[in-house]
Structures are given as structure tokens and as C-alpha cells.
């Protein structure tokens, strides 16, 4: 009884298939196409192995997946030819047979070569597969199918690129936030490496106000400017601030000028150069403190270095700026001798007058002039410049306060 039932079912399926063939306007070609699908797939794989060097160099697992994609493509064309009036989800039928990782294993160019090879094999077999008189019909159907498979290929890679882009954006945001918050560690370095960061020797952070509108467009504008300036960047919009971690240049002011275009109106501050990404937190904190203190310097250039804002940062209670002023200005002057400190103090108190300082010190004006040149050599700041004089005055005040706080 069971055998009889199985035979009846087989006969029913065969009858249904014959009905489908009989209803198709090109039933003979459809039958021959189904019968030839296996040999066509084998021929396509053999052609790829013969003409595509990258296919031969791939591991066996990936080659097997590509073979399945080729077979699925030919099977999808057969189904397309059977029901030309029904839209087919080609991307699902063809590329759904392979894992998502295949889009990472082979490039878009390689996929196009694979599809072209398969279509060429099918096109070369039209004379053998098509029933007499159906050659032009089958060729036209293959042309339409080739167009659709091309769009499906582009869609698959576009979706993969969008997914990778969204993931990369989240990863980049994590790295930028870690640097800005002082939490950068080896994990942040690893994530940056996954984004293509090649650990340049010179790194600095540039901060400013982010423009209104789409932050993705702003980030892309920064990347274009960085490519033009031959810089590596990690960037992101955090709240109202546009943060750029730039590598590849030991001149932070030049970096800021190269990247300033996408920033909104307002101050743009470049932190000092540091040796690597782990130390970029120091540059970011200096830039953030400078951005906050920039309000106190109405005539500050744009962009401006965080180190040029040391006095404003010190007044705004930035401990790093206070320590830097003491260690880089006051202590060297102190070590150079009391005469330099005394001369500088008196000169600044006398409204930058050489003669007035000379009278107060009971020395010749040339002596005062010589000592002031020595101050410039020791500190890098010129007492005759108004801005530098302000910085030196703040450094002297902080140095004396630091000395007063030390136990006697």
C-alpha cells in the first residue's frame, strides 16, 4: 500500500511538472535549461579556476561557497525564465546561499568578475541549450537577468558597506570619547588600529565648535581635509564640540589650519604634540582647557595653540597650565640666577621701561637689556612683547606662590 501511494505521488508530481512545461511558451528550452544547469555551473567554476588567479589562491572553503553562489545564480536564472512575469528576489536567491563573511573575503571587483564569468559561460551555451528558434528569446532573458544580477550585487555590497560604516562610526566614537575623557588604554589603541590608525609618531588633538546639521557630513569633511593634508585622523562630534585626533605632523598649528574648514564659527584650539594615542589625553585636556579659557582672550588668533593660552588657563584654575608655567618659566629663571628674576620683575613693574628698571636696579640700561635677552633665551618668551610679558608676569606670580607653599 505504501509503495503504491509513493508511486501515485510521484506520478502526480510528474504530471504537475508536465503541466507547467506545457503551459510555458518555451517549454522545450525550459526543460533543456533545467537539465543543463549542473553542467553549466561546473563549466563556470572551471572557467573561474582557469581565468581568475585570485579564485585559485583562495582557501577551499571560500571556493566552495563561490561554487554554490554560481550554482544558485544559474538556478535563479532558470526560475526567472520559468516565471518571467513574477519579480524575483535575486539578492536573496543567489547571495543568500553564502555566509555574510564572503563579502569580506572577496572584493566587489572580484564578485563582478565572478558574475561576468558565469554569465559568459551561460551565454556561450545558448546555442546548445535553447530549443530551435528560441535562441533569441533565451539570449534576451539572459541579458535582462544579467542586469538584475548586477543590481543585486551592488545592493549586497552596499548593505555590507553601510553596516561596516555604522560599526566603524561607533568604534571611532568610542576611541575619541576615551581620549577626551582620559580613559584611553590599550583597548582604545586596538580599536583605533581596527579603524586603520597606523600609530603615527606625532599626535595632537584639535577642538572647536561643531556646525549645525548632519554630523556625518562634518566628519566626512574632516576626513577629506585630512587626506588632502596627508594626516591620519580619528574624529567625532561629541555634544556641541567637534573633536579631531590628528597624527602625522609635529606642527599642531599647521594641523589645525589644515582642518579648520568644517568647524563652526568660534575658537579652535590645538593641543600640544604628544608621542602616541595613549598620550593624546594630555593634548585633549590642554585643548579643552584652552577652549574654555579662550573667552578671556578676545583677540586670540583662530586657530590658537593651547600653550599660547597658558595664562588664561592658569587663571581659570587649570592645574596643568599652572604647573607648566612654573616648571617651564619660573624654575629655569630661578636656576639661571637671582639677577634675571629680579630684573624681569622690576622691568614688568616699571611698565616695561628699560630706564625705569635700570634706575630701580642701580645698573646701566644696557645691563637691563642684556638680562632681558637672557630671559628670552631661557624661557622662550620675550619681555618686550605685550602678550609674552603677560605670560611671564603670571608665571612669576605662580612661582612665588609655589615657593611660599613649600615648607621652610
Tab-separated table of N, CA, C and O in Angstrom, residues 196-258:
chain	number	residue	atom	x	y	z
A	196	UNK	N	42.171	51.580	11.048
A	196	UNK	CA	43.214	51.981	10.112
A	196	UNK	C	44.226	52.944	10.679
A	196	UNK	O	45.052	53.483	9.933
A	197	UNK	N	44.192	53.192	11.983
A	197	UNK	CA	45.169	54.086	12.627
A	197	UNK	C	46.515	53.372	12.696
A	197	UNK	O	46.647	52.322	13.315
A	198	UNK	N	47.539	53.962	12.070
A	198	UNK	CA	48.843	53.303	11.938
A	198	UNK	C	49.865	53.757	12.974
A	198	UNK	O	51.070	53.671	12.728
A	199	UNK	N	49.402	54.269	14.111
A	199	UNK	CA	50.275	54.690	15.209
A	199	UNK	C	51.360	55.660	14.754
A	199	UNK	O	52.550	55.372	14.836
A	200	UNK	N	50.967	56.840	14.249
A	200	UNK	CA	51.981	57.835	13.857
A	200	UNK	C	52.754	58.334	15.075
A	200	UNK	O	52.290	58.248	16.213
A	201	UNK	N	53.950	58.865	14.809
A	201	UNK	CA	54.827	59.299	15.901
A	201	UNK	C	54.347	60.590	16.563
A	201	UNK	O	54.603	60.802	17.747
A	202	UNK	N	53.696	61.468	15.824
A	202	UNK	CA	53.271	62.761	16.359
A	202	UNK	C	51.746	62.832	16.328
A	202	UNK	O	51.131	62.647	15.280
A	203	UNK	N	51.152	63.130	17.485
A	203	UNK	CA	49.696	63.176	17.618
A	203	UNK	C	49.314	64.453	18.344
A	203	UNK	O	49.981	64.861	19.296
A	204	UNK	N	48.232	65.089	17.899
A	204	UNK	CA	47.685	66.233	18.620
A	204	UNK	C	46.166	66.215	18.486
A	204	UNK	O	45.616	65.549	17.602
A	205	UNK	N	45.501	66.940	19.381
A	205	UNK	CA	44.040	66.999	19.394
A	205	UNK	C	43.609	68.427	19.107
A	205	UNK	O	44.161	69.385	19.674
A	206	UNK	N	42.639	68.570	18.211
A	206	UNK	CA	42.102	69.878	17.841
A	206	UNK	C	40.630	69.921	18.250
A	206	UNK	O	39.857	69.027	17.895
A	207	UNK	N	40.253	70.952	18.987
A	207	UNK	CA	38.881	71.094	19.478
A	207	UNK	C	38.275	72.400	18.998
A	207	UNK	O	38.963	73.418	18.885
A	208	UNK	N	36.976	72.352	18.741
A	208	UNK	CA	36.246	73.547	18.361
A	208	UNK	C	34.760	73.255	18.399
A	208	UNK	O	34.334	72.158	18.805
A	209	UNK	N	33.962	74.190	17.970
A	209	UNK	CA	32.508	74.029	17.964
A	209	UNK	C	32.075	73.315	16.692
A	209	UNK	O	32.537	73.641	15.595
A	210	UNK	N	31.183	72.333	16.853
A	210	UNK	CA	30.669	71.597	15.696
A	210	UNK	C	29.585	72.420	15.004
A	210	UNK	O	28.785	73.088	15.661
A	211	UNK	N	29.526	72.386	13.682
A	211	UNK	CA	28.479	73.132	12.979
A	211	UNK	C	27.124	72.447	13.133
A	211	UNK	O	27.032	71.263	13.465
A	212	UNK	N	26.056	73.205	12.893
A	212	UNK	CA	24.719	72.627	12.894
A	212	UNK	C	24.550	71.734	11.675
A	212	UNK	O	25.242	71.882	10.671
A	213	UNK	N	23.614	70.799	11.775
A	213	UNK	CA	23.358	69.924	10.636
A	213	UNK	C	23.844	68.510	10.885
A	213	UNK	O	24.115	68.096	12.028
A	214	UNK	N	23.947	67.766	9.804
A	214	UNK	CA	24.308	66.357	9.870
A	214	UNK	C	25.765	66.199	10.306
A	214	UNK	O	26.686	66.682	9.639
A	215	UNK	N	25.969	65.511	11.424
A	215	UNK	CA	27.335	65.313	11.926
A	215	UNK	C	28.149	64.417	11.004
A	215	UNK	O	29.380	64.546	10.927
A	216	UNK	N	27.492	63.499	10.285
A	216	UNK	CA	28.216	62.622	9.365
A	216	UNK	C	28.861	63.422	8.239
A	216	UNK	O	29.970	63.107	7.798
A	217	UNK	N	28.172	64.453	7.767
A	217	UNK	CA	28.748	65.307	6.723
A	217	UNK	C	29.956	66.065	7.259
A	217	UNK	O	30.953	66.242	6.554
A	218	UNK	N	29.877	66.491	8.513
A	218	UNK	CA	31.008	67.189	9.133
A	218	UNK	C	32.215	66.269	9.256
A	218	UNK	O	33.344	66.647	8.935
A	219	UNK	N	31.965	65.049	9.717
A	219	UNK	CA	33.051	64.079	9.865
A	219	UNK	C	33.680	63.769	8.513
A	219	UNK	O	34.908	63.680	8.384
A	220	UNK	N	32.862	63.620	7.485
A	220	UNK	CA	33.397	63.329	6.153
A	220	UNK	C	34.209	64.507	5.624
A	220	UNK	O	35.231	64.316	4.952
A	221	UNK	N	33.788	65.729	5.936
A	221	UNK	CA	34.554	66.906	5.515
A	221	UNK	C	35.919	66.937	6.199
A	221	UNK	O	36.928	67.289	5.577
A	222	UNK	N	35.963	66.555	7.472
A	222	UNK	CA	37.251	66.478	8.180
A	222	UNK	C	38.147	65.441	7.520
A	222	UNK	O	39.359	65.661	7.329
A	223	UNK	N	37.587	64.306	7.161
A	223	UNK	CA	38.401	63.247	6.542
A	223	UNK	C	38.945	63.698	5.183
A	223	UNK	O	40.088	63.383	4.833
A	224	UNK	N	38.150	64.421	4.413
A	224	UNK	CA	38.640	64.926	3.121
A	224	UNK	C	39.792	65.901	3.334
A	224	UNK	O	40.805	65.840	2.632
A	225	UNK	N	39.629	66.798	4.295
A	225	UNK	CA	40.697	67.754	4.582
A	225	UNK	C	41.954	67.038	5.072
A	225	UNK	O	43.077	67.413	4.728
A	226	UNK	N	41.773	65.974	5.863
A	226	UNK	CA	42.922	65.225	6.371
A	226	UNK	C	43.647	64.499	5.245
A	226	UNK	O	44.883	64.449	5.213
A	227	UNK	N	42.886	63.924	4.317
A	227	UNK	CA	43.529	63.248	3.176
A	227	UNK	C	44.324	64.246	2.347
A	227	UNK	O	45.425	63.927	1.884
A	228	UNK	N	43.778	65.436	2.162
A	228	UNK	CA	44.482	66.453	1.391
A	228	UNK	C	45.763	66.889	2.096
A	228	UNK	O	46.784	67.169	1.452
A	229	UNK	N	45.730	66.933	3.430
A	229	UNK	CA	46.903	67.345	4.205
A	229	UNK	C	47.807	66.171	4.560
A	229	UNK	O	48.814	66.366	5.258
A	230	UNK	N	47.444	64.964	4.120
A	230	UNK	CA	48.218	63.750	4.383
A	230	UNK	C	48.360	63.500	5.889
A	230	UNK	O	49.449	63.262	6.414
A	231	UNK	N	47.222	63.567	6.568
A	231	UNK	CA	47.170	63.325	8.000
A	231	UNK	C	46.273	62.129	8.287
A	231	UNK	O	45.333	61.859	7.542
A	232	UNK	N	46.573	61.428	9.364
A	232	UNK	CA	45.664	60.415	9.874
A	232	UNK	C	44.769	61.066	10.918
A	232	UNK	O	45.241	61.833	11.749
A	233	UNK	N	43.474	60.761	10.890
A	233	UNK	CA	42.574	61.388	11.855
A	233	UNK	C	41.602	60.360	12.418
A	233	UNK	O	41.210	59.400	11.757
A	234	UNK	N	41.237	60.594	13.665
A	234	UNK	CA	40.092	59.974	14.316
A	234	UNK	C	39.225	61.139	14.769
A	234	UNK	O	39.704	62.036	15.466
A	235	UNK	N	37.975	61.150	14.383
A	235	UNK	CA	37.170	62.335	14.625
A	235	UNK	C	35.760	61.965	15.024
A	235	UNK	O	35.294	60.843	14.780
A	236	UNK	N	35.082	62.919	15.633
A	236	UNK	CA	33.705	62.712	16.038
A	236	UNK	C	33.112	63.986	16.594
A	236	UNK	O	33.834	64.905	17.003
A	237	UNK	N	31.788	64.037	16.604
A	237	UNK	CA	31.066	65.162	17.187
A	237	UNK	C	30.522	64.707	18.528
A	237	UNK	O	29.676	63.810	18.595
A	238	UNK	N	31.018	65.297	19.609
A	238	UNK	CA	30.591	64.960	20.956
A	238	UNK	C	29.861	66.164	21.542
A	238	UNK	O	30.485	67.169	21.901
A	239	UNK	N	28.554	66.070	21.584
A	239	UNK	CA	27.767	67.210	22.028
A	239	UNK	C	27.883	68.353	21.044
A	239	UNK	O	27.575	68.210	19.859
A	240	UNK	N	28.340	69.496	21.522
A	240	UNK	CA	28.495	70.664	20.643
A	240	UNK	C	29.925	70.819	20.140
A	240	UNK	O	30.224	71.765	19.425
A	241	UNK	N	30.813	69.886	20.514
A	241	UNK	CA	32.225	70.007	20.152
A	241	UNK	C	32.605	69.059	19.033
A	241	UNK	O	32.157	67.904	19.002
A	242	UNK	N	33.400	69.556	18.131
A	242	UNK	CA	33.988	68.742	17.075
A	242	UNK	C	35.412	68.406	17.486
A	242	UNK	O	36.247	69.297	17.663
A	243	UNK	N	35.685	67.110	17.661
A	243	UNK	CA	36.973	66.645	18.170
A	243	UNK	C	37.717	65.944	17.039
A	243	UNK	O	37.159	65.089	16.354
A	244	UNK	N	38.977	66.303	16.855
A	244	UNK	CA	39.818	65.653	15.858
A	244	UNK	C	41.129	65.243	16.521
A	244	UNK	O	41.824	66.081	17.099
A	245	UNK	N	41.428	63.951	16.446
A	245	UNK	CA	42.737	63.441	16.864
A	245	UNK	C	43.542	63.247	15.589
A	245	UNK	O	43.192	62.407	14.763
A	246	UNK	N	44.572	64.051	15.418
A	246	UNK	CA	45.332	64.042	14.162
A	246	UNK	C	46.742	63.514	14.404
A	246	UNK	O	47.375	63.834	15.412
A	247	UNK	N	47.218	62.708	13.477
A	247	UNK	CA	48.566	62.167	13.562
A	247	UNK	C	49.314	62.359	12.261
A	247	UNK	O	48.724	62.366	11.171
A	248	UNK	N	50.638	62.518	12.382
A	248	UNK	CA	51.453	62.626	11.181
A	248	UNK	C	52.160	63.937	11.005
A	248	UNK	O	52.849	64.144	10.008
A	249	UNK	N	52.022	64.867	11.966
A	249	UNK	CA	52.685	66.164	11.862
A	249	UNK	C	53.110	66.602	13.254
A	249	UNK	O	52.388	66.411	14.230
A	250	UNK	N	54.301	67.226	13.332
A	250	UNK	CA	54.792	67.735	14.612
A	250	UNK	C	54.493	69.218	14.789
A	250	UNK	O	55.020	69.860	15.691
A	251	UNK	N	53.640	69.770	13.921
A	251	UNK	CA	53.268	71.181	13.989
A	251	UNK	C	51.757	71.282	14.223
A	251	UNK	O	50.967	71.238	13.280
A	252	UNK	N	51.316	71.402	15.485
A	252	UNK	CA	49.875	71.394	15.756
A	252	UNK	C	49.134	72.576	15.146
A	252	UNK	O	47.971	72.441	14.762
A	253	UNK	N	49.791	73.729	15.053
A	253	UNK	CA	49.122	74.886	14.458
A	253	UNK	C	48.860	74.652	12.976
A	253	UNK	O	47.796	74.994	12.452
A	254	UNK	N	49.822	74.044	12.290
A	254	UNK	CA	49.634	73.722	10.876
A	254	UNK	C	48.529	72.696	10.696
A	254	UNK	O	47.731	72.771	9.758
A	255	UNK	N	48.452	71.727	11.606
A	255	UNK	CA	47.383	70.727	11.559
A	255	UNK	C	46.026	71.408	11.708
A	255	UNK	O	45.084	71.140	10.950
A	256	UNK	N	45.908	72.296	12.692
A	256	UNK	CA	44.633	72.979	12.929
A	256	UNK	C	44.223	73.833	11.733
A	256	UNK	O	43.040	73.876	11.366
A	257	UNK	N	45.175	74.496	11.107
A	257	UNK	CA	44.849	75.308	9.925
A	257	UNK	C	44.382	74.443	8.766
A	257	UNK	O	43.500	74.848	8.002
A	258	UNK	N	44.952	73.244	8.643
A	258	UNK	CA	44.565	72.356	7.550
A	258	UNK	C	43.156	71.789	7.745
A	258	UNK	O	42.469	71.482	6.766
